[in-house]
Amino acid sequence: MSGKVSRRAGAVDPFIVMDVMAAAAEKEAAGDTVIHLEVGQPSTPAPKGALAAAHAALDADRIGYVAALGMPALRARIARHYRDAYGVEVSAERVIVTTGSSGGFPLAFLTSFDAGERVALAAPGYPAYRNILAALNLEAVDLPTSAADRFQPTVAALEKAGPIAGLIVASPSNPTGTMVTKPELAALAAWCDRRGVRMISDEIYHGIVYDGHATSAVEVSDSAIVVNSFSKYFSMTGWRVGWLVVPPDLVRPIERLAQNFFISVPTLSQHAALAAFECRDELDGHVQRYRTNRDLLMAGLPAVGLDRLAPADGAFYLYADVAHLTNDSREFCRRMLAETGVATTPGIDFDRARGAGTLRISFAGSTAEMEEAVRRLKAWRR
Ligand SMILES: Cc1ncc(COP(=O)(O)O)c(C=O)c1O
């Protein structure tokens, strides 16, 4: 006999990349070297200043609970970041510290939407959006995108989506690295405002930008919710700290939820995150390396048949159309890993309808690893 399992739990898909990671670990255990182009995180630790602040906090602080909305000093520092980086005044009261951006999504979704409502999002896109929506009895509505619209939602696509309560935008996007322009984001925000649709802007890859300016939703909207994190630019994935910027009327509802769900965000991580803002040189150095890696792959991959690459403006991913090479990206990635030791992520994680013909290549590793990956793939395709 087994106990009851909810329907909503059954609605959540597994993360296929985890299977790739398991196969890669097996290969490594057998003594082979694997080039990890499947990972979605920086290969570097937290910046030195953040580590020093964490050490100091361990010595000086009790590391107890703190306020559910975050340490006041960190909220104020994040607010200042909006003035420095975007030229927009954001009050510290609107900033809510969360357990990674992942902890921000349920708070944003639960305070914006009622069960059964429909939320639009780009396909391909980060799979957790749809899975968290499903777990909350919300319906994800795919907006199929293409290279022509830089894999971003458009007003025209929204017009065809039917009634929706929300829109998720991610720029730069995972898995494509492509961005929306400021006028496009403003048009999406205006469309949402006219219809009482809540826009949620995932800005987790801001700071990792190669071409153009990553526009924050706070520049173009008073009603959008911004989601961000210390995981990517700040290189602090395992510290589990992120933030939201929300309209004033959502602060108290989110506070009530956060108090009950989480009590507070890890205190040690908040000390470290505060210091990370003063580590720009080290962090910008990582972005330089990502840029070198991106350029190296963009130049090297076409020679191995991977010549249909999304134009990555930011983040550390290349999204490759491989439909001319396979109609089963999962099998293609499995074979590539087995025969070359280069691990990549099949597109089905990001686009259930069309991902059998795509894969994602992460260039968050070292430049030497990118060179080795291109060398191995050239030998494979010969
Ligand atoms: C687009 C996007 N949003 C959110 C997240 C979640 O990151 P975290 O919870 O570490 O902030 C990720 C992680 O890969 C991501 O790619």
Short mmCIF file of C-alpha atoms and ligand atoms in Angstrom, two decimals:
data_model
loop_
_atom_site.label_atom_id
_atom_site.label_comp_id
_atom_site.label_asym_id
_atom_site.label_seq_id
_atom_site.Cartn_x
_atom_site.Cartn_y
_atom_site.Cartn_z
CA MET A 1 0.00 0.00 0.00
CA SER A 2 1.25 3.49 -0.68
CA GLY A 3 0.28 6.90 0.68
CA LYS A 4 -1.40 9.66 -1.26
CA VAL A 5 0.56 11.68 -3.83
CA SER A 6 -0.87 14.97 -5.08
CA ARG A 7 -1.73 15.59 -8.71
CA ARG A 8 0.35 18.76 -8.59
CA ALA A 9 3.46 16.75 -7.65
CA GLY A 10 2.87 14.59 -10.71
CA ALA A 11 2.71 17.71 -12.89
CA VAL A 12 6.36 18.57 -12.22
CA ASP A 13 8.86 17.36 -14.84
CA PRO A 14 12.33 16.04 -14.01
CA PHE A 15 15.37 18.02 -15.08
CA ILE A 16 16.91 16.03 -17.98
CA VAL A 17 20.29 17.71 -17.50
CA MET A 18 20.56 15.79 -14.23
CA ASP A 19 20.68 12.58 -16.30
CA VAL A 20 23.53 14.07 -18.35
CA MET A 21 25.35 15.00 -15.17
CA ALA A 22 24.94 11.48 -13.81
CA ALA A 23 26.30 9.99 -17.07
CA ALA A 24 29.20 12.45 -16.95
CA ALA A 25 30.00 11.49 -13.35
CA GLU A 26 29.96 7.80 -14.34
CA LYS A 27 32.39 8.50 -17.17
CA GLU A 28 34.69 10.37 -14.82
CA ALA A 29 34.51 7.56 -12.26
CA ALA A 30 35.69 5.23 -15.06
CA GLY A 31 38.79 7.40 -15.44
CA ASP A 32 37.78 9.53 -18.48
CA THR A 33 38.01 13.32 -18.48
CA VAL A 34 34.77 15.17 -19.11
CA ILE A 35 34.44 18.75 -20.35
CA HIS A 36 31.40 20.09 -18.55
CA LEU A 37 29.47 22.25 -20.97
CA GLU A 38 26.20 21.15 -19.37
CA VAL A 39 26.52 23.08 -16.12
CA GLY A 40 24.50 26.22 -15.48
CA GLN A 41 26.75 27.83 -12.95
CA PRO A 42 30.01 29.77 -12.71
CA SER A 43 33.11 27.61 -12.29
CA THR A 44 34.47 30.12 -9.76
CA PRO A 45 33.79 30.47 -6.01
CA ALA A 46 32.29 33.53 -4.31
CA PRO A 47 34.52 36.61 -4.67
CA LYS A 48 37.26 37.03 -2.08
CA GLY A 49 35.60 39.97 -0.34
CA ALA A 50 32.42 37.96 0.14
CA LEU A 51 34.38 35.05 1.60
CA ALA A 52 36.20 37.38 4.00
CA ALA A 53 32.89 38.90 5.11
CA ALA A 54 31.50 35.41 5.76
CA HIS A 55 34.54 34.50 7.87
CA ALA A 56 34.21 37.72 9.84
CA ALA A 57 30.47 37.16 10.38
CA LEU A 58 31.10 33.64 11.67
CA ASP A 59 33.42 35.10 14.30
CA ALA A 60 31.32 38.12 15.23
CA ASP A 61 27.68 37.24 14.65
CA ARG A 62 25.34 34.72 16.24
CA ILE A 63 23.96 33.80 12.77
CA GLY A 64 20.42 33.72 14.06
CA TYR A 65 17.22 34.46 12.21
CA VAL A 66 16.93 37.90 10.65
CA ALA A 67 13.91 39.81 9.30
CA ALA A 68 11.87 37.84 6.75
CA LEU A 69 12.37 40.52 4.10
CA GLY A 70 16.15 40.48 4.53
CA MET A 71 18.89 42.31 6.46
CA PRO A 72 18.21 46.06 6.23
CA ALA A 73 21.81 46.80 5.15
CA LEU A 74 21.56 44.32 2.27
CA ARG A 75 18.16 45.62 1.15
CA ALA A 76 19.56 49.15 1.14
CA ARG A 77 22.66 48.08 -0.80
CA ILE A 78 20.58 46.31 -3.42
CA ALA A 79 18.38 49.41 -3.75
CA ARG A 80 21.52 51.49 -4.35
CA HIS A 81 22.55 49.07 -7.07
CA TYR A 82 19.50 50.18 -9.11
CA ARG A 83 20.69 53.78 -8.98
CA ASP A 84 24.27 52.82 -9.88
CA ALA A 85 23.54 50.29 -12.62
CA TYR A 86 20.28 51.59 -14.15
CA GLY A 87 19.93 55.19 -12.94
CA VAL A 88 16.59 54.38 -11.26
CA GLU A 89 15.66 55.24 -7.67
CA VAL A 90 14.29 52.16 -5.93
CA SER A 91 13.44 52.38 -2.23
CA ALA A 92 14.92 49.72 0.05
CA GLU A 93 11.37 48.90 1.22
CA ARG A 94 10.61 47.46 -2.23
CA VAL A 95 13.61 45.09 -2.08
CA ILE A 96 13.00 41.61 -0.65
CA VAL A 97 15.89 39.22 -0.07
CA THR A 98 15.08 35.63 -1.07
CA THR A 99 16.64 32.16 -0.95
CA GLY A 100 18.18 32.41 -4.41
CA SER A 101 15.93 33.63 -7.16
CA SER A 102 14.32 30.19 -6.86
CA GLY A 103 12.91 31.26 -3.48
CA GLY A 104 11.54 34.41 -5.08
CA PHE A 105 9.42 32.69 -7.73
CA PRO A 106 6.83 31.08 -5.42
CA LEU A 107 6.52 34.37 -3.51
CA ALA A 108 5.99 36.32 -6.73
CA PHE A 109 3.59 33.78 -8.23
CA LEU A 110 1.51 33.27 -5.09
CA THR A 111 1.04 36.98 -4.46
CA SER A 112 0.24 37.77 -8.10
CA PHE A 113 -1.92 34.87 -9.27
CA ASP A 114 -4.85 32.75 -8.15
CA ALA A 115 -5.00 28.99 -8.71
CA GLY A 116 -5.94 28.08 -12.26
CA GLU A 117 -4.73 31.34 -13.84
CA ARG A 118 -2.61 31.30 -16.97
CA VAL A 119 0.93 32.68 -17.16
CA ALA A 120 2.73 33.19 -20.48
CA LEU A 121 6.41 32.53 -20.99
CA ALA A 122 8.85 32.09 -23.84
CA ALA A 123 9.72 28.67 -25.23
CA PRO A 124 12.57 27.83 -25.03
CA GLY A 125 12.90 28.92 -21.41
CA TYR A 126 14.17 27.98 -17.97
CA PRO A 127 12.21 24.82 -17.02
CA ALA A 128 11.65 25.67 -13.34
CA TYR A 129 9.21 28.45 -14.32
CA ARG A 130 6.69 26.01 -15.71
CA ASN A 131 7.35 23.43 -13.01
CA ILE A 132 6.87 25.90 -10.15
CA LEU A 133 3.73 27.21 -11.88
CA ALA A 134 2.43 23.64 -12.21
CA ALA A 135 3.16 22.92 -8.56
CA LEU A 136 1.07 25.98 -7.64
CA ASN A 137 -1.86 24.94 -9.87
CA LEU A 138 -1.07 27.64 -12.40
CA GLU A 139 -1.06 27.04 -16.13
CA ALA A 140 2.07 27.79 -18.15
CA VAL A 141 1.25 29.14 -21.62
CA ASP A 142 4.11 28.69 -24.08
CA LEU A 143 4.95 31.55 -26.42
CA PRO A 144 6.94 29.79 -29.16
CA THR A 145 9.85 32.07 -30.09
CA SER A 146 12.50 31.93 -32.80
CA ALA A 147 15.78 33.50 -33.86
CA ALA A 148 13.76 36.19 -35.69
CA ASP A 149 12.46 37.58 -32.36
CA ARG A 150 15.68 36.76 -30.53
CA PHE A 151 13.80 34.04 -28.65
CA GLN A 152 11.94 36.67 -26.63
CA PRO A 153 8.19 37.23 -26.11
CA THR A 154 6.57 39.82 -28.36
CA VAL A 155 3.34 41.81 -28.11
CA ALA A 156 2.15 39.98 -31.23
CA ALA A 157 2.66 36.62 -29.48
CA LEU A 158 0.82 37.88 -26.39
CA GLU A 159 -2.14 38.91 -28.53
CA LYS A 160 -2.47 35.28 -29.60
CA ALA A 161 -2.02 33.76 -26.13
CA GLY A 162 -5.63 34.07 -24.95
CA PRO A 163 -6.49 35.36 -21.49
CA ILE A 164 -3.43 35.49 -19.23
CA ALA A 165 -2.78 36.80 -15.71
CA GLY A 166 0.99 36.99 -15.97
CA LEU A 167 4.00 37.15 -18.24
CA ILE A 168 7.50 35.92 -17.41
CA VAL A 169 10.34 37.60 -19.29
CA ALA A 170 13.99 36.53 -18.93
CA SER A 171 16.65 38.74 -20.50
CA PRO A 172 19.37 37.61 -21.00
CA SER A 173 17.59 34.31 -21.32
CA ASN A 174 18.51 30.82 -20.28
CA PRO A 175 19.04 28.84 -22.57
CA THR A 176 19.60 31.33 -25.42
CA GLY A 177 21.51 34.24 -23.86
CA THR A 178 19.45 36.63 -25.99
CA MET A 179 17.96 39.88 -24.69
CA VAL A 180 14.93 42.09 -25.24
CA THR A 181 15.67 45.69 -26.17
CA LYS A 182 14.46 48.50 -23.93
CA PRO A 183 11.66 49.54 -26.33
CA GLU A 184 10.51 45.92 -26.59
CA LEU A 185 10.46 45.49 -22.81
CA ALA A 186 8.61 48.80 -22.47
CA ALA A 187 6.04 47.64 -25.04
CA LEU A 188 5.53 44.35 -23.19
CA ALA A 189 5.17 46.22 -19.88
CA ALA A 190 2.65 48.66 -21.36
CA TRP A 191 0.64 45.80 -22.87
CA CYS A 192 0.58 44.07 -19.48
CA ASP A 193 -0.39 47.26 -17.62
CA ARG A 194 -3.32 47.93 -19.95
CA ARG A 195 -4.72 44.48 -19.18
CA GLY A 196 -3.86 44.15 -15.50
CA VAL A 197 -1.37 41.41 -16.35
CA ARG A 198 1.56 41.05 -13.93
CA MET A 199 4.97 41.05 -15.61
CA ILE A 200 7.71 39.11 -13.85
CA SER A 201 11.19 39.91 -15.10
CA ASP A 202 13.93 37.37 -14.38
CA GLU A 203 17.14 39.42 -14.43
CA ILE A 204 19.44 36.77 -12.97
CA TYR A 205 21.95 37.11 -15.86
CA HIS A 206 22.27 40.89 -15.63
CA GLY A 207 25.92 41.83 -15.24
CA ILE A 208 26.92 39.06 -17.67
CA VAL A 209 26.30 41.01 -20.86
CA TYR A 210 28.50 41.26 -23.97
CA ASP A 211 26.50 43.36 -26.40
CA GLY A 212 24.04 46.12 -25.57
CA HIS A 213 22.42 47.09 -22.26
CA ALA A 214 20.34 44.69 -20.17
CA THR A 215 17.24 46.70 -19.35
CA SER A 216 15.70 46.19 -15.92
CA ALA A 217 11.92 46.13 -15.69
CA VAL A 218 12.20 48.90 -13.06
CA GLU A 219 13.30 51.19 -15.93
CA VAL A 220 10.04 50.69 -17.82
CA SER A 221 7.37 49.59 -15.34
CA ASP A 222 6.02 50.43 -11.88
CA SER A 223 3.99 47.24 -11.60
CA ALA A 224 6.48 44.55 -12.67
CA ILE A 225 8.20 42.22 -10.24
CA VAL A 226 11.96 41.91 -10.75
CA VAL A 227 13.66 38.65 -9.83
CA ASN A 228 17.43 38.57 -9.38
CA SER A 229 20.12 36.58 -7.60
CA PHE A 230 23.69 36.45 -6.39
CA SER A 231 24.13 33.12 -8.19
CA LYS A 232 25.43 34.15 -11.61
CA TYR A 233 27.27 37.50 -11.95
CA PHE A 234 28.21 37.36 -8.26
CA SER A 235 29.32 33.71 -8.59
CA MET A 236 27.54 32.57 -5.41
CA THR A 237 25.20 29.72 -6.43
CA GLY A 238 25.49 27.60 -3.30
CA TRP A 239 24.99 30.53 -0.95
CA ARG A 240 21.33 30.58 -1.96
CA VAL A 241 20.64 34.27 -1.88
CA GLY A 242 18.70 36.38 -4.33
CA TRP A 243 16.20 39.21 -4.31
CA LEU A 244 12.95 40.63 -5.61
CA VAL A 245 12.02 44.23 -6.37
CA VAL A 246 8.26 44.52 -6.03
CA PRO A 247 5.62 47.26 -6.22
CA PRO A 248 4.91 48.74 -2.76
CA ASP A 249 1.50 47.07 -2.43
CA LEU A 250 3.05 43.60 -2.72
CA VAL A 251 5.63 44.05 0.05
CA ARG A 252 3.36 43.16 2.95
CA PRO A 253 1.67 40.16 1.25
CA ILE A 254 5.08 38.77 0.35
CA GLU A 255 6.38 39.43 3.85
CA ARG A 256 3.53 37.38 5.31
CA LEU A 257 4.29 34.47 2.97
CA ALA A 258 8.05 34.68 3.50
CA GLN A 259 7.64 34.67 7.29
CA ASN A 260 5.63 31.48 7.11
CA PHE A 261 7.52 29.68 4.33
CA PHE A 262 11.12 30.47 5.18
CA ILE A 263 11.30 32.60 8.38
CA SER A 264 14.40 34.20 6.90
CA VAL A 265 17.09 33.79 4.25
CA PRO A 266 20.43 32.27 5.41
CA THR A 267 22.06 34.98 7.50
CA LEU A 268 25.67 34.05 6.72
CA SER A 269 24.90 34.30 3.01
CA GLN A 270 23.39 37.75 3.43
CA HIS A 271 26.60 39.02 5.09
CA ALA A 272 28.61 37.61 2.19
CA ALA A 273 26.22 38.99 -0.44
CA LEU A 274 26.48 42.49 0.99
CA ALA A 275 30.26 42.41 0.57
CA ALA A 276 30.02 40.95 -2.94
CA PHE A 277 28.88 44.33 -4.27
CA GLU A 278 32.38 45.66 -3.56
CA CYS A 279 34.10 42.91 -5.58
CA ARG A 280 33.47 44.31 -9.05
CA ASP A 281 37.02 43.86 -10.39
CA GLU A 282 37.12 40.15 -9.63
CA LEU A 283 33.58 39.59 -10.95
CA ASP A 284 34.11 41.62 -14.10
CA GLY A 285 37.17 39.45 -14.71
CA HIS A 286 34.88 36.43 -14.87
CA VAL A 287 32.69 38.21 -17.42
CA GLN A 288 35.78 38.90 -19.54
CA ARG A 289 36.56 35.18 -19.50
CA TYR A 290 32.99 34.31 -20.46
CA ARG A 291 33.27 36.72 -23.38
CA THR A 292 36.51 35.09 -24.54
CA ASN A 293 34.87 31.67 -24.22
CA ARG A 294 31.80 32.76 -26.14
CA ASP A 295 33.88 34.16 -28.97
CA LEU A 296 36.04 31.04 -29.07
CA LEU A 297 33.00 28.74 -29.35
CA MET A 298 31.20 30.97 -31.84
CA ALA A 299 34.32 30.78 -34.02
CA GLY A 300 35.04 27.07 -33.48
CA LEU A 301 31.65 25.34 -33.37
CA PRO A 302 30.54 26.01 -36.98
CA ALA A 303 33.45 23.84 -38.17
CA VAL A 304 31.94 20.89 -36.27
CA GLY A 305 28.47 21.35 -37.75
CA LEU A 306 27.10 23.43 -34.90
CA ASP A 307 26.59 26.50 -37.05
CA ARG A 308 23.04 27.49 -36.09
CA LEU A 309 23.73 29.30 -32.83
CA ALA A 310 21.48 31.83 -31.10
CA PRO A 311 23.25 35.21 -30.90
CA ALA A 312 24.09 35.24 -27.18
CA ASP A 313 24.05 38.83 -25.93
CA GLY A 314 24.67 37.71 -22.37
CA ALA A 315 24.56 34.84 -19.83
CA PHE A 316 26.96 31.96 -20.49
CA TYR A 317 25.03 29.78 -22.90
CA LEU A 318 24.90 29.04 -26.59
CA TYR A 319 21.68 27.50 -27.85
CA ALA A 320 22.35 25.39 -30.92
CA ASP A 321 19.80 24.27 -33.48
CA VAL A 322 20.89 20.72 -34.31
CA ALA A 323 17.76 19.64 -36.19
CA HIS A 324 19.92 19.01 -39.30
CA LEU A 325 22.03 16.54 -37.27
CA THR A 326 19.44 14.72 -35.15
CA ASN A 327 15.76 14.47 -34.27
CA ASP A 328 16.60 13.24 -30.77
CA SER A 329 18.76 15.72 -28.87
CA ARG A 330 18.81 13.53 -25.78
CA GLU A 331 20.39 10.66 -27.71
CA PHE A 332 22.69 13.10 -29.57
CA CYS A 333 23.98 14.52 -26.25
CA ARG A 334 24.36 11.03 -24.82
CA ARG A 335 26.44 9.93 -27.81
CA MET A 336 28.52 13.12 -27.80
CA LEU A 337 29.33 12.57 -24.14
CA ALA A 338 30.10 8.87 -24.58
CA GLU A 339 32.29 9.36 -27.67
CA THR A 340 34.05 12.67 -26.89
CA GLY A 341 33.63 13.33 -23.17
CA VAL A 342 31.95 16.68 -23.96
CA ALA A 343 28.76 17.07 -21.89
CA THR A 344 25.95 19.36 -23.13
CA THR A 345 22.26 19.71 -22.26
CA PRO A 346 19.52 18.45 -24.61
CA GLY A 347 17.03 21.14 -25.59
CA ILE A 348 14.00 19.19 -24.34
CA ASP A 349 14.67 20.62 -20.88
CA PHE A 350 13.90 24.07 -22.26
CA ASP A 351 11.39 23.52 -25.04
CA ARG A 352 9.19 20.47 -24.82
CA ALA A 353 7.75 20.95 -28.30
CA ARG A 354 10.91 21.64 -30.30
CA GLY A 355 13.81 20.78 -27.99
CA ALA A 356 14.45 17.42 -29.65
CA GLY A 357 16.27 19.49 -32.28
CA THR A 358 18.33 21.75 -30.00
CA LEU A 359 20.99 21.66 -27.32
CA ARG A 360 22.49 24.10 -24.82
CA ILE A 361 26.21 24.63 -24.45
CA SER A 362 27.44 26.40 -21.32
CA PHE A 363 30.69 28.35 -21.50
CA ALA A 364 31.00 29.15 -17.79
CA GLY A 365 34.15 27.02 -17.50
CA SER A 366 37.77 27.88 -18.24
CA THR A 367 39.00 29.00 -21.64
CA ALA A 368 41.28 25.94 -21.79
CA GLU A 369 38.18 23.74 -21.42
CA MET A 370 36.46 25.51 -24.32
CA GLU A 371 39.55 24.98 -26.51
CA GLU A 372 39.66 21.31 -25.57
CA ALA A 373 35.91 20.91 -26.26
CA VAL A 374 36.29 22.35 -29.77
CA ARG A 375 39.33 20.14 -30.41
CA ARG A 376 37.46 16.99 -29.33
CA LEU A 377 34.33 17.87 -31.31
CA LYS A 378 36.40 18.54 -34.45
CA ALA A 379 37.96 15.10 -34.17
CA TRP A 380 34.49 13.58 -33.61
CA ARG A 381 32.84 15.20 -36.61
CA ARG A 382 35.72 14.49 -39.00
C1 LIG B 1 16.98 31.91 -15.78
C2 LIG B 1 17.21 31.40 -14.41
N1 LIG B 1 16.43 31.84 -13.42
C3 LIG B 1 16.60 31.40 -12.16
C4 LIG B 1 17.57 30.46 -11.83
C5 LIG B 1 17.68 29.99 -10.39
O1 LIG B 1 18.87 30.40 -9.79
P1 LIG B 1 19.06 30.68 -8.25
O2 LIG B 1 17.95 30.05 -7.49
O3 LIG B 1 20.38 30.08 -7.91
O4 LIG B 1 19.07 32.17 -8.07
C6 LIG B 1 18.41 29.97 -12.83
C7 LIG B 1 19.43 28.96 -12.53
O5 LIG B 1 20.08 28.40 -13.39
C8 LIG B 1 18.22 30.47 -14.16
O6 LIG B 1 18.99 30.05 -15.18
#
